[in-house]
Coordinates of C-alpha atoms and ligand atoms in Angstrom, one line a residue:
M1017 CA 101.5 44.4 33.2
D1018 CA 98.9 44.9 35.9
K1019 CA 96.8 48.0 35.9
F1020 CA 95.7 49.4 39.3
E1021 CA 92.5 51.4 39.5
F1022 CA 92.4 53.9 42.3
P1023 CA 89.1 54.2 44.3
K1024 CA 86.6 56.4 42.4
D1025 CA 86.6 59.2 45.0
F1026 CA 90.4 59.3 45.3
Y1027 CA 91.7 62.9 45.8
W1028 CA 94.4 64.1 43.4
G1029 CA 96.0 67.5 43.5
A1030 CA 98.8 69.6 44.9
A1031 CA 99.8 71.5 48.0
T1032 CA 101.2 74.9 49.0
S1033 CA 101.7 76.8 52.3
A1034 CA 100.9 80.5 53.0
H1035 CA 104.4 81.8 53.7
Q1036 CA 105.9 80.0 50.7
V1037 CA 103.5 81.4 48.1
E1038 CA 101.3 84.3 49.3
G1039 CA 103.8 87.1 49.4
N1040 CA 104.1 90.0 51.8
N1041 CA 103.5 88.1 55.0
H1042 CA 104.5 89.8 58.2
N1043 CA 105.4 87.1 60.7
D1044 CA 108.4 85.7 62.6
W1045 CA 109.9 84.3 59.4
S1046 CA 109.7 87.5 57.4
E1047 CA 111.4 89.3 60.4
W1048 CA 114.1 86.6 60.6
E1049 CA 114.8 86.8 56.9
K1050 CA 115.4 90.5 57.2
A1051 CA 117.4 90.3 60.4
T1052 CA 119.7 87.5 59.2
N1053 CA 121.5 86.8 56.0
H1054 CA 118.8 84.6 54.6
P1055 CA 116.8 84.8 51.4
V1056 CA 113.8 87.1 51.7
S1057 CA 110.3 85.7 50.8
G1058 CA 109.1 89.2 49.6
R1059 CA 106.4 88.9 47.0
A1060 CA 106.9 85.1 46.8
C1061 CA 104.4 83.9 44.0
D1062 CA 101.9 86.7 44.8
H1063 CA 99.4 83.9 45.2
Y1064 CA 97.5 86.0 47.7
N1065 CA 96.3 88.1 44.8
R1066 CA 96.5 85.5 42.1
F1067 CA 94.9 82.5 43.8
R1068 CA 92.0 82.3 41.2
E1069 CA 94.4 82.1 38.3
D1070 CA 96.4 79.4 40.2
F1071 CA 93.2 77.4 40.9
D1072 CA 92.2 77.7 37.2
I1073 CA 95.5 76.0 36.4
A1074 CA 94.9 73.3 39.0
K1075 CA 91.5 72.7 37.5
S1076 CA 92.9 72.6 34.0
L1077 CA 95.2 69.9 35.2
S1078 CA 92.2 67.9 36.5
H1079 CA 93.0 68.3 40.2
N1080 CA 90.1 67.6 42.5
A1081 CA 91.8 68.5 45.8
H1082 CA 94.2 71.3 46.9
R1083 CA 96.0 71.8 50.2
F1084 CA 97.0 75.3 51.4
S1085 CA 97.5 77.0 54.8
I1086 CA 95.9 79.8 56.6
E1087 CA 98.3 82.4 57.8
W1088 CA 97.7 83.0 61.5
S1089 CA 99.6 86.4 61.4
R1090 CA 97.0 87.7 58.9
I1091 CA 94.0 86.5 60.8
E1092 CA 95.3 87.8 64.2
P1093 CA 98.0 90.4 63.6
E1094 CA 97.7 91.6 67.2
E1095 CA 96.7 89.5 70.2
G1096 CA 92.9 89.1 70.3
K1097 CA 92.3 91.4 67.3
W1098 CA 90.8 89.7 64.3
D1099 CA 91.3 91.0 60.8
E1100 CA 87.9 90.4 59.2
K1101 CA 89.2 91.4 55.8
E1102 CA 91.6 88.5 55.9
I1103 CA 88.9 86.1 57.1
T1104 CA 86.9 87.2 54.1
H1105 CA 90.0 86.6 51.9
Y1106 CA 90.3 83.0 53.0
Q1107 CA 86.6 82.5 52.6
E1108 CA 87.0 83.6 49.0
V1109 CA 89.9 81.2 48.6
I1110 CA 87.6 78.3 49.8
N1111 CA 84.8 79.5 47.5
A1112 CA 87.2 79.7 44.5
L1113 CA 88.2 76.1 45.1
R1114 CA 84.7 74.9 45.6
E1115 CA 83.5 76.7 42.4
R1116 CA 86.1 74.7 40.5
G1117 CA 85.1 71.4 42.1
I1118 CA 88.4 71.2 44.1
E1119 CA 88.2 69.9 47.7
P1120 CA 90.1 72.1 50.1
F1121 CA 92.6 70.6 52.6
V1122 CA 93.3 73.4 55.0
T1123 CA 96.4 73.6 57.2
L1124 CA 96.0 75.8 60.3
W1125 CA 99.7 76.1 61.1
H1126 CA 102.5 75.7 58.6
W1127 CA 105.5 76.9 60.7
T1128 CA 105.0 80.7 60.8
L1129 CA 103.9 82.7 63.8
P1130 CA 102.4 86.1 64.3
L1131 CA 105.0 88.5 65.7
W1132 CA 103.3 88.9 69.1
V1133 CA 103.3 85.1 69.5
A1134 CA 107.0 84.9 68.6
K1135 CA 107.7 87.7 71.1
Q1136 CA 106.1 85.8 73.9
G1137 CA 108.4 82.8 73.2
G1138 CA 106.5 81.0 70.4
W1139 CA 105.8 77.4 71.2
E1140 CA 108.2 77.4 74.1
N1141 CA 105.5 79.3 76.0
K1142 CA 102.5 77.3 77.3
K1143 CA 100.3 80.3 76.6
T1144 CA 100.7 79.8 72.9
I1145 CA 98.6 76.6 73.2
S1146 CA 95.5 78.5 74.3
D1147 CA 96.2 81.3 71.8
F1148 CA 96.3 78.8 69.0
A1149 CA 93.1 77.2 70.3
R1150 CA 91.4 80.6 70.2
Y1151 CA 92.7 81.2 66.6
C1152 CA 91.3 77.7 65.6
E1153 CA 88.0 78.5 67.2
K1154 CA 87.8 81.8 65.3
V1155 CA 88.7 80.2 61.9
T1156 CA 86.4 77.2 62.3
Q1157 CA 83.5 79.4 63.3
S1158 CA 84.0 82.0 60.6
I1159 CA 85.2 80.2 57.5
Q1160 CA 82.6 77.9 55.9
G1161 CA 82.9 75.0 53.5
I1162 CA 86.0 73.1 54.9
K1163 CA 85.8 69.4 55.6
F1164 CA 89.5 68.4 55.9
W1165 CA 91.7 70.2 58.4
I1166 CA 95.4 69.7 59.0
T1167 CA 96.0 71.2 62.4
L1168 CA 99.8 71.3 62.2
N1169 CA 102.4 70.7 59.6
E1170 CA 105.3 68.5 60.6
P1171 CA 105.4 69.6 64.2
D1172 CA 108.3 67.3 65.2
F1173 CA 110.3 68.4 62.2
Y1174 CA 109.7 72.0 63.1
A1175 CA 110.8 71.4 66.7
R1176 CA 113.9 69.6 65.5
N1177 CA 114.9 72.3 63.0
S1178 CA 114.1 75.3 65.0
Y1179 CA 114.9 74.2 68.6
L1180 CA 117.4 71.3 68.3
F1181 CA 119.5 71.8 65.2
G1182 CA 118.6 75.5 65.3
F1183 CA 119.0 76.4 61.7
R1184 CA 115.6 78.0 61.4
P1185 CA 113.9 80.6 63.5
P1186 CA 114.2 81.1 66.4
Q1187 CA 117.5 79.2 66.1
K1188 CA 117.7 77.6 69.4
K1189 CA 119.8 74.5 70.1
S1190 CA 118.6 72.8 73.2
F1191 CA 117.3 69.3 73.7
F1192 CA 115.1 70.5 76.6
K1193 CA 113.5 73.3 74.5
F1194 CA 113.0 70.8 71.6
L1195 CA 111.0 68.5 73.9
K1196 CA 109.1 71.3 75.5
V1197 CA 108.1 72.7 72.1
F1198 CA 107.2 69.2 70.8
F1199 CA 104.9 68.5 73.8
H1200 CA 103.2 71.9 73.5
L1201 CA 102.5 71.2 69.9
I1202 CA 101.0 67.9 70.7
K1203 CA 98.7 69.6 73.2
A1204 CA 97.8 72.3 70.7
H1205 CA 96.9 69.6 68.2
K1206 CA 94.7 67.8 70.7
I1207 CA 92.8 71.0 71.7
S1208 CA 92.3 72.1 68.1
Y1209 CA 91.1 68.6 67.2
T1210 CA 88.3 69.0 69.7
I1211 CA 87.5 72.4 68.3
I1212 CA 87.3 71.0 64.7
K1213 CA 85.1 68.1 65.8
K1214 CA 82.5 70.7 67.1
I1215 CA 81.9 71.8 63.5
G1216 CA 81.9 68.2 62.2
G1217 CA 85.2 68.5 60.4
F1218 CA 87.9 65.8 59.9
A1219 CA 91.3 66.6 61.3
G1220 CA 94.8 65.2 61.2
I1221 CA 98.4 66.2 61.3
S1222 CA 100.8 66.2 58.3
Q1223 CA 103.8 64.3 59.4
N1224 CA 107.2 63.9 57.9
N1225 CA 107.8 60.2 57.7
F1226 CA 111.0 60.2 59.8
Y1227 CA 109.4 60.6 63.2
F1228 CA 106.0 59.1 62.6
N1229 CA 105.5 56.5 65.2
L1230 CA 106.9 58.5 68.0
F1231 CA 104.3 61.1 67.4
L1232 CA 101.4 59.2 66.3
N1233 CA 101.3 57.0 69.3
K1234 CA 100.6 60.1 71.4
T1235 CA 97.8 61.4 69.2
N1236 CA 96.2 58.4 67.7
K1237 CA 92.8 59.0 69.3
Q1238 CA 92.8 62.6 68.1
Q1239 CA 93.3 62.0 64.4
D1240 CA 90.6 61.2 61.9
F1241 CA 93.3 60.6 59.3
I1242 CA 97.0 60.6 58.9
G1243 CA 98.7 63.1 56.6
V1244 CA 101.9 61.8 55.1
N1245 CA 104.6 64.2 53.8
Y1246 CA 107.2 62.0 52.1
Y1247 CA 110.4 63.2 50.4
K1248 CA 113.1 60.8 51.2
Y1249 CA 113.9 57.7 53.0
W1250 CA 117.1 58.1 55.0
N1251 CA 119.7 58.1 52.4
R1252 CA 118.5 55.4 50.1
G1253 CA 118.3 55.9 46.3
R1254 CA 121.1 56.8 43.9
I1255 CA 119.3 59.5 41.9
K1256 CA 119.2 62.9 43.5
N1257 CA 117.1 66.0 43.2
D1258 CA 118.4 69.5 42.8
M1259 CA 118.8 69.8 46.6
D1260 CA 120.9 66.6 46.6
W1261 CA 118.1 64.6 48.3
S1262 CA 118.0 60.9 47.3
I1263 CA 114.9 59.8 45.4
Y1264 CA 113.6 56.5 46.8
P1265 CA 109.9 55.9 45.9
K1266 CA 109.7 52.5 47.5
G1267 CA 110.3 54.2 50.8
L1268 CA 106.8 55.6 50.6
Y1269 CA 105.5 52.1 50.4
Y1270 CA 107.5 51.2 53.6
V1271 CA 106.1 54.2 55.4
L1272 CA 102.5 53.3 54.3
R1273 CA 103.0 49.7 55.3
G1274 CA 104.2 50.8 58.7
L1275 CA 101.1 53.0 59.2
K1276 CA 98.6 50.3 58.6
K1277 CA 98.5 49.4 62.2
F1278 CA 96.9 52.7 63.1
N1279 CA 93.9 51.8 61.1
K1280 CA 93.2 55.3 59.8
P1281 CA 92.6 56.8 56.4
I1282 CA 95.8 58.2 54.9
Y1283 CA 96.3 61.2 52.7
I1284 CA 99.6 61.9 51.1
T1285 CA 99.7 65.6 51.9
E1286 CA 103.1 66.3 50.4
N1287 CA 105.4 64.5 48.0
G1288 CA 107.6 66.2 45.5
L1289 CA 111.1 67.1 44.3
A1290 CA 113.2 70.1 43.4
D1291 CA 113.8 69.7 39.6
A1292 CA 114.3 72.9 37.7
K1293 CA 114.7 71.1 34.4
D1294 CA 111.7 68.9 34.9
E1295 CA 113.7 65.9 33.9
K1296 CA 113.0 63.6 36.8
R1297 CA 109.5 64.8 37.9
L1298 CA 107.4 62.6 35.7
S1299 CA 109.2 59.4 36.7
F1300 CA 109.2 60.6 40.4
I1301 CA 105.5 61.1 40.4
K1302 CA 104.7 57.9 38.5
E1303 CA 107.0 55.7 40.7
H1304 CA 105.6 57.1 44.0
I1305 CA 102.0 56.6 42.7
K1306 CA 102.9 53.0 41.8
W1307 CA 104.1 52.3 45.3
I1308 CA 101.0 53.9 46.8
A1309 CA 99.0 51.6 44.6
Q1310 CA 101.0 48.7 45.9
A1311 CA 100.4 49.7 49.5
I1312 CA 96.6 50.1 48.8
K1313 CA 96.6 46.6 47.3
E1314 CA 98.1 45.3 50.5
G1315 CA 95.5 47.0 52.7
A1316 CA 96.7 50.6 53.3
D1317 CA 93.8 52.9 53.3
V1318 CA 95.3 55.7 51.2
R1319 CA 92.6 58.2 49.9
G1320 CA 94.5 61.0 48.3
Y1321 CA 97.8 62.3 46.8
L1322 CA 98.8 65.9 46.9
Y1323 CA 102.0 66.7 45.0
W1324 CA 104.3 69.3 46.6
S1325 CA 103.9 71.8 45.1
L1326 CA 101.5 73.4 42.7
L1327 CA 103.9 76.3 42.1
D1328 CA 107.6 76.8 42.5
N1329 CA 107.9 78.7 45.8
F1330 CA 109.9 80.1 48.7
E1331 CA 111.8 77.1 50.1
W1332 CA 112.3 78.5 53.6
D1333 CA 116.0 79.1 54.5
K1334 CA 117.0 77.9 50.9
G1335 CA 115.1 80.7 49.2
F1336 CA 113.8 80.4 45.6
Y1337 CA 116.4 78.2 43.9
P1338 CA 114.7 74.8 44.6
R1339 CA 112.0 74.4 42.0
F1340 CA 109.3 72.0 43.3
G1341 CA 106.4 73.3 41.1
L1342 CA 104.1 71.5 38.7
V1343 CA 104.1 75.1 37.5
E1344 CA 107.2 77.1 36.9
M1345 CA 107.4 80.6 38.3
D1346 CA 109.0 83.5 36.5
Y1347 CA 109.6 85.6 39.6
T1348 CA 110.2 88.7 37.6
T1349 CA 107.0 88.8 35.6
M1350 CA 105.0 86.5 37.9
K1351 CA 104.1 84.5 34.9
R1352 CA 103.1 80.9 35.5
I1353 CA 104.3 78.3 33.0
I1354 CA 102.9 74.8 33.3
R1355 CA 105.7 72.2 33.3
S1356 CA 105.4 69.3 30.9
S1357 CA 105.4 66.6 33.6
S1358 CA 102.2 68.2 34.9
F1359 CA 100.3 67.1 31.8
N1360 CA 101.4 63.6 32.4
Y1361 CA 100.3 63.8 36.0
K1362 CA 96.9 65.1 34.6
K1363 CA 96.7 61.9 32.5
I1364 CA 97.2 59.7 35.5
I1365 CA 94.5 61.6 37.3
E1366 CA 92.1 61.3 34.4
E1367 CA 92.7 57.6 34.0
N1368 CA 92.6 57.2 37.8
S1369 CA 94.9 54.3 37.4
V1370 CA 98.6 53.3 37.1
E1371 CA 100.5 50.4 35.4
L1372 CA 102.2 48.4 38.1
Ligands
BGC2715 C1 107.5 71.3 54.2 C2 107.3 72.2 53.0 C3 108.6 72.3 52.3 C4 109.0 70.9 51.8 C5 110.2 70.8 50.9 C6 108.1 70.0 53.8 O1 108.8 69.4 54.9 O2 106.2 71.0 54.8 O3 107.0 73.5 53.5 O4 108.6 73.2 51.2 O5 109.2 70.0 52.9 O6 111.4 71.0 51.7

């Protein structure tokens, strides 16, 4: 068997997003949860208060990178009014990661909007682009120690789910609105890219593999790297996760191969599965890492792998039943229990290699 050694400075870790783990967010999603019959995020993982404990776990698992998102509604709860206490909070989050030798990958927008932005029409309104730019300006100027920035998480997926299929807020079903939102998001990315470059950061988008090329062709010049979120490949793969999604690790290899033409560094910014019993997670992680290794061997410039997710968390309209975490959450006691597959992932990280 062949052993593949990953580059020495390869990033290994996990990812989360604010609304899914922090708890007590007040944004368009929290309002929608209450107003409709959907699960309520509530305290989520109380990560807002327990981030140090969670990063201790990540460190104990040998992670050297961590992706999380900043919650716009905390930073700017009212139009033009900055909450300095929240800015300090996220600075403390960055410091806590750095103190543990973990490189932060910071997402500026992972699907949730401050209420005042939602009220003005969210991403349907052109004004939201300049509002977002001002928020980026504020964050990049006031929070120190961030090198890697993800401007937007899966913008096309968001536009599709919220404006075309309409099963997530604001639940619109219009092709015209879908396109409008999509193009506004592209513009927002381009402007925030320029803002991030002013402070010498590296910026990219995290993309769900389905719509890659369509989007990337439009933003290629304004991406220092490509963020890949990979879960499934159409409907290939017989084995399913708890959400009935097919598991098909080789699909990641196809995605990476397809991205080679863009000539950019690639970070896997999400890859994971809902598996409450932790029966399939180890082989899921191993197989995906093997196919990443194969893609690197064939010239794909992959520089990091962030498993989704560090913790079980609030899976949007599906609520808390999907269990994606390397760490199991007891939502009653808020106790964190490290799943056994996480220790195997730790071993891969420490060896920095995989058997092909
Ligand atoms: C999203 C995450 C989500 C994951 C699993 C990704 O598309 O970025 O927020 O939890 O999929 O559904």
